[in-house]
Amino acid sequence: MAQIGQILVDVPTMQTNDPYSYAIPSKLEHQVQVGMRVIVPFGRGHRVVSGVVVGLTDATSFDGELKPIQAVLDLAPVLNDELRALADWLADTTYAFRITCIQTMLPNQLKTQTERQVQPTQTLTPNEMATYFPDGAPREFTDKLDDATVAGLLKLQRAGKVEMTYQVKDRSAVKTTTGIKPALTTIKLREIQDEVTKRAPKQADLLAYLQTMSPDRLIAQSTVVKAAHISSAVITAAADKGWLTKAPLEVYRDPFQQPVKPTQPLHLNAEQQVAVSAISNAVDGHQTENFLVEGVTGSGKTEVYLQSIAIALQQGRTALMLVPEIALTPQMVNRVKARFGQRVAVLHSGLSKGEQYDEWRRIDRGEATVVVGARSAVFAPVKNLGIIIMDEEHETSYKQDENPRYHARDVALWRGRYNDCPVVLGSATPSLETRARAAKGLYTRLVLAKRVNDHPLPAVHIVDMREELKQHSEGDFSESLLTAIQTRLDRKEQMVLMLNRRGYSSFVMCRDCGFVLKCPNCDISLTLHMDTHTMKCHYCGHEEAIPHVCPNCHSRKIRYYGTGTQKVEEALQKEFPTARILRMDVDSTRKKGAHERILRQFGQHQADILLGTQMIAKGLDFPNVTLVGVLNADTALGLPDFRASERTFQLLTQVSGRAGRAAKPGEVYIQTFNPDHYAIQLAQQQDYERFFVTEMHMRHQGSYPPYYFAVQLTASHEDEATAAKAMYQIVAALKQGLSDKAIILGPTPKAIARVKRKYYYQVVIKYKQEAKLKPVLEQIRQAAQIPARHGLTVTIDPEPMNFM
DNA sequence: AGCACGCCGACT
DNA sequence: GTCGGCGTGCTC
C-alpha cells in the first residue's frame, strides 16, 4: 500500500523542480491518485501550497520527517499518464520548470491561488488593534499593503501577537442549476397523485412526471417545469411535502450558440482523394506516419482534414485539429461542427474562462471527440487520439513566446508518437523546416496543386514604388493601384487592402533637426494615434500628447511621417469620397466580437474596401473580392531576421489568395521598394517550390535553420551594464563548454534594447551536434538562480522564432 | 514564492 | 548595547 505521495509543488524554482515526498494520511488513502491536485504544507510556519501528485510510492530517498498531504482538490485526476509524460518531456526540451509546464497544459480554472490572512491571537493594545485591524476582524495579507503595515504586522507576528493563516483557493467552480429527483417510490407517488388529482391538478401533473423519472438522476428544475407544464412554485411546495429532493446539478455553460446545419462530405478531386487515402491508411494502421499537405489556396485542404477526421472517428478514436488563433473564426468552427455536430469541442480565448473549463471537461470525460483549437489546444486531454491536424503549420503563433517556450508542432508530433497516430501538417506555404523535413523523407508530402473550382490564381502585379515616387509626389498609393480601385468601385466589386504591420512607422519627426519622439521607457519611437490624438508606445503602452513644437530645436516643422492604417484610411477616403471603407487592425478589433462584426459587415457588402493589417491575410473567403492591394510589401524585409524573406513570401502568397475566390477573376497589386527581391518576385509567380530552393540556399550560406539548430539566450535587467555583464559571462561559459563547431552570435543588445524599463542582451547559438549543449544550458540555468534575486532574468529559447 | 536565519549600520 | 536593513539558504 502506497504511503507516500510524490508531489510537484506549485513553486516554480530550480530547487523544487523534482517532486517532494509527502505522507498520505489514512483518511486520504483512498482519495489520493496520481494526476490529482492536492494541498500540502510547505516551508516553515503554516504555509500551504498546491501541488500535483506525480507518483505514489512506499519509500523515499528523503530522510527527514514527511509532512502529510492536507487535502485533495480533485475527485478525479486532471492529468492522465500521457499528459504527465508530456509535461516531463516539455520541461526537458524547453528548459522550463515542470510545474510551469503543467500549469500551461491545464485550463486556467485549475490554477490555484494562495491567500494569506492575519488575525490577532491574543489581546492587542487598543492602539495596535485600531492601526492594524480597524474592522476588528481578520484581514487579508497581500503584497498590496503598504510597507509600514507589512512591517508592523510582521513584527506583531514575531511577537506571537498575530497569526498568519494560508489558504489555497481553487477556482474550478462548476456552474450548477437546481436539479430535482423523486424522493418517494413510484408506487407511493402514484398513491398521492390519485389523492390530489381533483383538488390540485398541477400537483398531480408534477406527480405524474416524477413517476417517469429515475430516482437517482437529477433533472434540471427548469426542464421539469417545461415538461410537466407547471410553475416552479409547485415544485417548491412538493419539496416541502417531501415528494422530491432538490440538489445542485452540474451544467455546462453553453458555448454553442445556434445549431449548425449538418453537411455531408464533399466530392473529392483526384489529388484530394490521394491525400485522404494516404492519411486514412496511416490512421487505420495505427502508424506514426506524418504528412505535409501542401496545397495552394482554394485547393480544398479543409475537406481533406474533415474526411481524415471522419476516418478516425469511425474507428472509435478521437481527433485534434489545430488552427492559428486568428483563423479560429465562427465560420471555420461552424464548418467542423456542421460535419461532426455535438462531438466537437472548441478551445479558444474568445470563450469565457468558465466556458473554456466546460469544454475542457467535456473533452476529459470523452463527451467530445473532436477538438478544434489554437496553440494551447494541443494539450487537450483527448484520449485515444486517431489523428492530429495542424493547419497553416507555418504560422509563428504556434510558438509560445513565454515559458515554456514550446512549439505546438513539436508537441503535436510527440503526441502522434505516443498515440501511434498520424500528424498532418498543412499549408500553402510550409515553413522551411517542415518542407525540408519532407524533402528528407521524414514527412510524406501530399501536394494539392489544383484549385477545387479550377479558377485560375489571380494575376499579380508588382508596382515599383521607387519609380512612382520619382514621377508622382509621395503618397501611399501608386497610380496603377488607384486606377484598379476605381475600376472595382465602378463595377461594385469589393477589395482588400493590406498594410504591413499595425500603425507602421507613423512617427513624428522634426524636419529641421531630425528629432524623433521616443518612448521614455523603451528604445523605440512613439506611434501616432489619430483616434485618441496621442502618441503611444506599442511596447509599454506609454502615452503622451502630440507635440506641435520640436522639443529639441523648438522648430514648428515637426510633422508626422510614415503610414498607419488610420492615416491610409483618411487618404483613401479623400481620394474616393464615396467609397465605403472598413478598417481592421489591432486597434479597431480590440473589443470582443469586433473582429467578427467587421468581417460580417464586409461579407454583406456593407463596405467596398477592407483596409487592414496582416490579420486580413488569413483565411478570409469573400467571393466578391476581385482586388487585393499590398501597400508596403517590404517592411518586414528590412528586419534583421533571417526569416524576413520567408515571412514576406508567406504573407504575400496568403494575401494574394484572397482575390478572385469565386467566379470573378482576381487581381493583386504589390507595392514595393524592392521589386527585384526574390521573395517578392516568387510571390508574384506564386512559385513556392522555387522560393523553397532559393531560400534553402540562402539559409545554407548563412548557416541558419533548417541547416543548423538554434538556441537563443537573453539576459535582461534594469541596469544595462548588469544585463550586458551577465550575457558576457554566459558566453564565456558557452565557449568553454561547447565544441568549436558551435557558432555563437553575440552578445548583442536586442534590436529593441530597452522595453518596459529593462535592457535586453542576447546571444544565439547555432549548432549541428552538441552533446554538451544540454548540460551547459542546465548549468547556466542553475547559475542564473542567484542573480535572479536582483532582478536579472535569463531566458533560454530553443528554436526561437526570430533572432531579433 | 515566501520565510527564517544571520550579519552590519543608526537608534533607545 | 538593540532594532531592523536585506543578502542567502531552504522548503518533503
PDB file of C-alpha atoms in Angstrom, chain A residues 459-602:
ATOM      1  CA  ALA A 459      -2.779  37.903 -61.766  1.00  0.00           C
ATOM      2  CA  VAL A 460      -0.180  39.549 -59.546  1.00  0.00           C
ATOM      3  CA  HIS A 461       1.343  42.924 -60.490  1.00  0.00           C
ATOM      4  CA  ILE A 462       4.401  44.351 -58.835  1.00  0.00           C
ATOM      5  CA  VAL A 463       4.462  48.121 -58.548  1.00  0.00           C
ATOM      6  CA  ASP A 464       7.900  49.691 -58.226  1.00  0.00           C
ATOM      7  CA  MET A 465       7.376  52.445 -55.699  1.00  0.00           C
ATOM      8  CA  ARG A 466      10.770  53.995 -56.407  1.00  0.00           C
ATOM      9  CA  GLU A 467       9.549  54.833 -59.901  1.00  0.00           C
ATOM     10  CA  GLU A 468       6.227  56.019 -58.531  1.00  0.00           C
ATOM     11  CA  LEU A 469       7.971  58.387 -56.168  1.00  0.00           C
ATOM     12  CA  LYS A 470      10.060  59.818 -58.973  1.00  0.00           C
ATOM     13  CA  GLN A 471       7.046  60.526 -61.129  1.00  0.00           C
ATOM     14  CA  HIS A 472       4.432  61.499 -58.602  1.00  0.00           C
ATOM     15  CA  SER A 473       4.521  63.167 -55.274  1.00  0.00           C
ATOM     16  CA  GLU A 474       4.875  60.992 -52.198  1.00  0.00           C
ATOM     17  CA  GLY A 475       1.817  59.027 -51.237  1.00  0.00           C
ATOM     18  CA  ASP A 476       0.737  55.611 -50.146  1.00  0.00           C
ATOM     19  CA  PHE A 477      -0.947  54.730 -53.402  1.00  0.00           C
ATOM     20  CA  SER A 478       0.533  54.209 -56.828  1.00  0.00           C
ATOM     21  CA  GLU A 479      -1.285  55.410 -59.913  1.00  0.00           C
ATOM     22  CA  SER A 480      -1.919  51.859 -61.077  1.00  0.00           C
ATOM     23  CA  LEU A 481      -3.430  50.824 -57.749  1.00  0.00           C
ATOM     24  CA  LEU A 482      -5.653  53.902 -57.690  1.00  0.00           C
ATOM     25  CA  THR A 483      -6.898  53.074 -61.152  1.00  0.00           C
ATOM     26  CA  ALA A 484      -7.574  49.487 -60.151  1.00  0.00           C
ATOM     27  CA  ILE A 485      -9.517  50.638 -57.086  1.00  0.00           C
ATOM     28  CA  GLN A 486     -11.621  52.997 -59.176  1.00  0.00           C
ATOM     29  CA  THR A 487     -12.453  50.210 -61.613  1.00  0.00           C
ATOM     30  CA  ARG A 488     -13.678  47.999 -58.771  1.00  0.00           C
ATOM     31  CA  LEU A 489     -15.752  50.813 -57.299  1.00  0.00           C
ATOM     32  CA  ASP A 490     -17.364  51.375 -60.677  1.00  0.00           C
ATOM     33  CA  ARG A 491     -18.113  47.686 -61.022  1.00  0.00           C
ATOM     34  CA  LYS A 492     -19.425  47.460 -57.464  1.00  0.00           C
ATOM     35  CA  GLU A 493     -16.873  44.816 -56.577  1.00  0.00           C
ATOM     36  CA  GLN A 494     -15.036  44.611 -53.299  1.00  0.00           C
ATOM     37  CA  MET A 495     -11.362  44.852 -52.446  1.00  0.00           C
ATOM     38  CA  VAL A 496      -8.947  44.182 -49.657  1.00  0.00           C
ATOM     39  CA  LEU A 497      -6.009  46.498 -48.982  1.00  0.00           C
ATOM     40  CA  MET A 498      -3.268  45.377 -46.674  1.00  0.00           C
ATOM     41  CA  LEU A 499      -0.805  47.481 -44.809  1.00  0.00           C
ATOM     42  CA  ASN A 500       2.101  45.584 -43.356  1.00  0.00           C
ATOM     43  CA  ARG A 501       2.222  45.935 -39.564  1.00  0.00           C
ATOM     44  CA  ARG A 502      -0.006  47.943 -37.319  1.00  0.00           C
ATOM     45  CA  GLY A 503       0.432  51.711 -37.310  1.00  0.00           C
ATOM     46  CA  TYR A 504       3.641  51.121 -39.144  1.00  0.00           C
ATOM     47  CA  SER A 505       6.152  53.903 -38.586  1.00  0.00           C
ATOM     48  CA  SER A 506       3.705  56.706 -38.223  1.00  0.00           C
ATOM     49  CA  PHE A 507       6.113  58.517 -36.018  1.00  0.00           C
ATOM     50  CA  VAL A 508       6.675  62.201 -35.522  1.00  0.00           C
ATOM     51  CA  MET A 509       9.875  63.737 -36.843  1.00  0.00           C
ATOM     52  CA  CYS A 510      11.205  67.278 -36.912  1.00  0.00           C
ATOM     53  CA  ARG A 511      12.036  68.310 -40.476  1.00  0.00           C
ATOM     54  CA  ASP A 512      14.577  70.796 -39.273  1.00  0.00           C
ATOM     55  CA  CYS A 513      16.682  68.807 -36.837  1.00  0.00           C
ATOM     56  CA  GLY A 514      15.553  65.233 -37.450  1.00  0.00           C
ATOM     57  CA  PHE A 515      14.406  64.720 -33.873  1.00  0.00           C
ATOM     58  CA  VAL A 516      12.137  61.698 -33.417  1.00  0.00           C
ATOM     59  CA  LEU A 517       9.819  61.419 -30.451  1.00  0.00           C
ATOM     60  CA  LYS A 518      10.706  58.303 -28.489  1.00  0.00           C
ATOM     61  CA  CYS A 519       9.254  56.418 -25.553  1.00  0.00           C
ATOM     62  CA  PRO A 520      10.906  57.380 -22.256  1.00  0.00           C
ATOM     63  CA  ASN A 521      10.737  53.730 -21.118  1.00  0.00           C
ATOM     64  CA  CYS A 522      11.528  51.809 -24.265  1.00  0.00           C
ATOM     65  CA  ASP A 523      14.005  52.369 -27.011  1.00  0.00           C
ATOM     66  CA  ILE A 524      11.512  52.829 -29.819  1.00  0.00           C
ATOM     67  CA  SER A 525       9.711  55.676 -31.474  1.00  0.00           C
ATOM     68  CA  LEU A 526       6.203  56.524 -30.410  1.00  0.00           C
ATOM     69  CA  THR A 527       3.394  55.869 -32.854  1.00  0.00           C
ATOM     70  CA  LEU A 528       0.825  58.435 -33.774  1.00  0.00           C
ATOM     71  CA  HIS A 529      -2.767  57.501 -32.971  1.00  0.00           C
ATOM     72  CA  MET A 530      -5.310  59.799 -34.509  1.00  0.00           C
ATOM     73  CA  ASP A 531      -8.296  58.267 -32.725  1.00  0.00           C
ATOM     74  CA  THR A 532      -7.080  59.352 -29.291  1.00  0.00           C
ATOM     75  CA  HIS A 533      -4.903  62.192 -30.591  1.00  0.00           C
ATOM     76  CA  THR A 534      -1.924  60.891 -28.670  1.00  0.00           C
ATOM     77  CA  MET A 535       1.465  59.362 -29.215  1.00  0.00           C
ATOM     78  CA  LYS A 536       1.581  55.775 -27.983  1.00  0.00           C
ATOM     79  CA  CYS A 537       4.323  53.271 -27.294  1.00  0.00           C
ATOM     80  CA  HIS A 538       3.391  49.868 -28.710  1.00  0.00           C
ATOM     81  CA  TYR A 539       5.609  48.067 -26.252  1.00  0.00           C
ATOM     82  CA  CYS A 540       4.721  49.510 -22.859  1.00  0.00           C
ATOM     83  CA  GLY A 541       1.592  51.488 -23.579  1.00  0.00           C
ATOM     84  CA  HIS A 542       3.110  54.846 -22.632  1.00  0.00           C
ATOM     85  CA  GLU A 543       1.023  57.702 -23.983  1.00  0.00           C
ATOM     86  CA  GLU A 544       1.664  61.407 -24.404  1.00  0.00           C
ATOM     87  CA  ALA A 545       0.403  64.436 -26.258  1.00  0.00           C
ATOM     88  CA  ILE A 546       1.272  65.125 -29.890  1.00  0.00           C
ATOM     89  CA  PRO A 547       3.975  67.804 -29.937  1.00  0.00           C
ATOM     90  CA  HIS A 548       3.434  70.927 -32.025  1.00  0.00           C
ATOM     91  CA  VAL A 549       6.886  72.301 -31.387  1.00  0.00           C
ATOM     92  CA  CYS A 550      10.060  70.239 -31.598  1.00  0.00           C
ATOM     93  CA  PRO A 551      11.260  69.552 -28.052  1.00  0.00           C
ATOM     94  CA  ASN A 552      14.814  69.606 -29.328  1.00  0.00           C
ATOM     95  CA  CYS A 553      15.134  72.700 -31.567  1.00  0.00           C
ATOM     96  CA  HIS A 554      11.751  74.368 -30.959  1.00  0.00           C
ATOM     97  CA  SER A 555      11.002  74.341 -34.659  1.00  0.00           C
ATOM     98  CA  ARG A 556       7.354  74.247 -35.636  1.00  0.00           C
ATOM     99  CA  LYS A 557       8.173  71.965 -38.540  1.00  0.00           C
ATOM    100  CA  ILE A 558       7.586  68.813 -36.555  1.00  0.00           C
ATOM    101  CA  ARG A 559       5.434  66.553 -38.702  1.00  0.00           C
ATOM    102  CA  TYR A 560       4.066  63.069 -38.991  1.00  0.00           C
ATOM    103  CA  TYR A 561       5.977  60.609 -41.077  1.00  0.00           C
ATOM    104  CA  GLY A 562       5.135  57.180 -42.318  1.00  0.00           C
ATOM    105  CA  THR A 563       1.888  55.410 -42.631  1.00  0.00           C
ATOM    106  CA  GLY A 564      -0.602  53.923 -40.239  1.00  0.00           C
ATOM    107  CA  THR A 565      -3.911  52.315 -41.073  1.00  0.00           C
ATOM    108  CA  GLN A 566      -5.763  55.361 -39.811  1.00  0.00           C
ATOM    109  CA  LYS A 567      -3.740  57.707 -41.960  1.00  0.00           C
ATOM    110  CA  VAL A 568      -4.185  55.499 -45.001  1.00  0.00           C
ATOM    111  CA  GLU A 569      -7.900  55.347 -44.338  1.00  0.00           C
ATOM    112  CA  GLU A 570      -8.068  59.137 -44.365  1.00  0.00           C
ATOM    113  CA  ALA A 571      -6.037  59.413 -47.552  1.00  0.00           C
ATOM    114  CA  LEU A 572      -8.142  56.748 -49.199  1.00  0.00           C
ATOM    115  CA  GLN A 573     -11.361  58.467 -48.226  1.00  0.00           C
ATOM    116  CA  LYS A 574     -10.063  61.715 -49.662  1.00  0.00           C
ATOM    117  CA  GLU A 575      -9.208  60.007 -52.916  1.00  0.00           C
ATOM    118  CA  PHE A 576     -12.552  58.161 -53.129  1.00  0.00           C
ATOM    119  CA  PRO A 577     -15.073  60.225 -51.166  1.00  0.00           C
ATOM    120  CA  THR A 578     -17.981  57.885 -51.856  1.00  0.00           C
ATOM    121  CA  ALA A 579     -16.182  54.626 -51.119  1.00  0.00           C
ATOM    122  CA  ARG A 580     -17.256  52.796 -48.009  1.00  0.00           C
ATOM    123  CA  ILE A 581     -14.180  51.731 -46.056  1.00  0.00           C
ATOM    124  CA  LEU A 582     -13.861  49.307 -43.164  1.00  0.00           C
ATOM    125  CA  ARG A 583     -10.681  49.381 -41.133  1.00  0.00           C
ATOM    126  CA  MET A 584      -9.427  46.277 -39.376  1.00  0.00           C
ATOM    127  CA  ASP A 585      -6.339  46.403 -37.198  1.00  0.00           C
ATOM    128  CA  VAL A 586      -5.407  45.713 -33.609  1.00  0.00           C
ATOM    129  CA  ASP A 587      -6.980  48.994 -32.555  1.00  0.00           C
ATOM    130  CA  SER A 588     -10.320  48.539 -34.245  1.00  0.00           C
ATOM    131  CA  THR A 589     -10.671  44.908 -33.136  1.00  0.00           C
ATOM    132  CA  ARG A 590      -9.705  45.265 -29.505  1.00  0.00           C
ATOM    133  CA  LYS A 591     -13.275  44.866 -28.325  1.00  0.00           C
ATOM    134  CA  LYS A 592     -14.642  41.350 -28.100  1.00  0.00           C
ATOM    135  CA  GLY A 593     -16.578  40.399 -31.197  1.00  0.00           C
ATOM    136  CA  ALA A 594     -15.391  43.428 -33.184  1.00  0.00           C
ATOM    137  CA  HIS A 595     -13.356  41.171 -35.428  1.00  0.00           C
ATOM    138  CA  GLU A 596     -16.372  39.104 -36.454  1.00  0.00           C
ATOM    139  CA  ARG A 597     -18.571  42.165 -36.780  1.00  0.00           C
ATOM    140  CA  ILE A 598     -16.235  43.831 -39.265  1.00  0.00           C
ATOM    141  CA  LEU A 599     -15.932  40.669 -41.326  1.00  0.00           C
ATOM    142  CA  ARG A 600     -19.688  40.147 -41.334  1.00  0.00           C
ATOM    143  CA  GLN A 601     -20.292  43.711 -42.472  1.00  0.00           C
ATOM    144  CA  PHE A 602     -17.794  43.268 -45.261  1.00  0.00           C
TER     145      PHE A 602
END
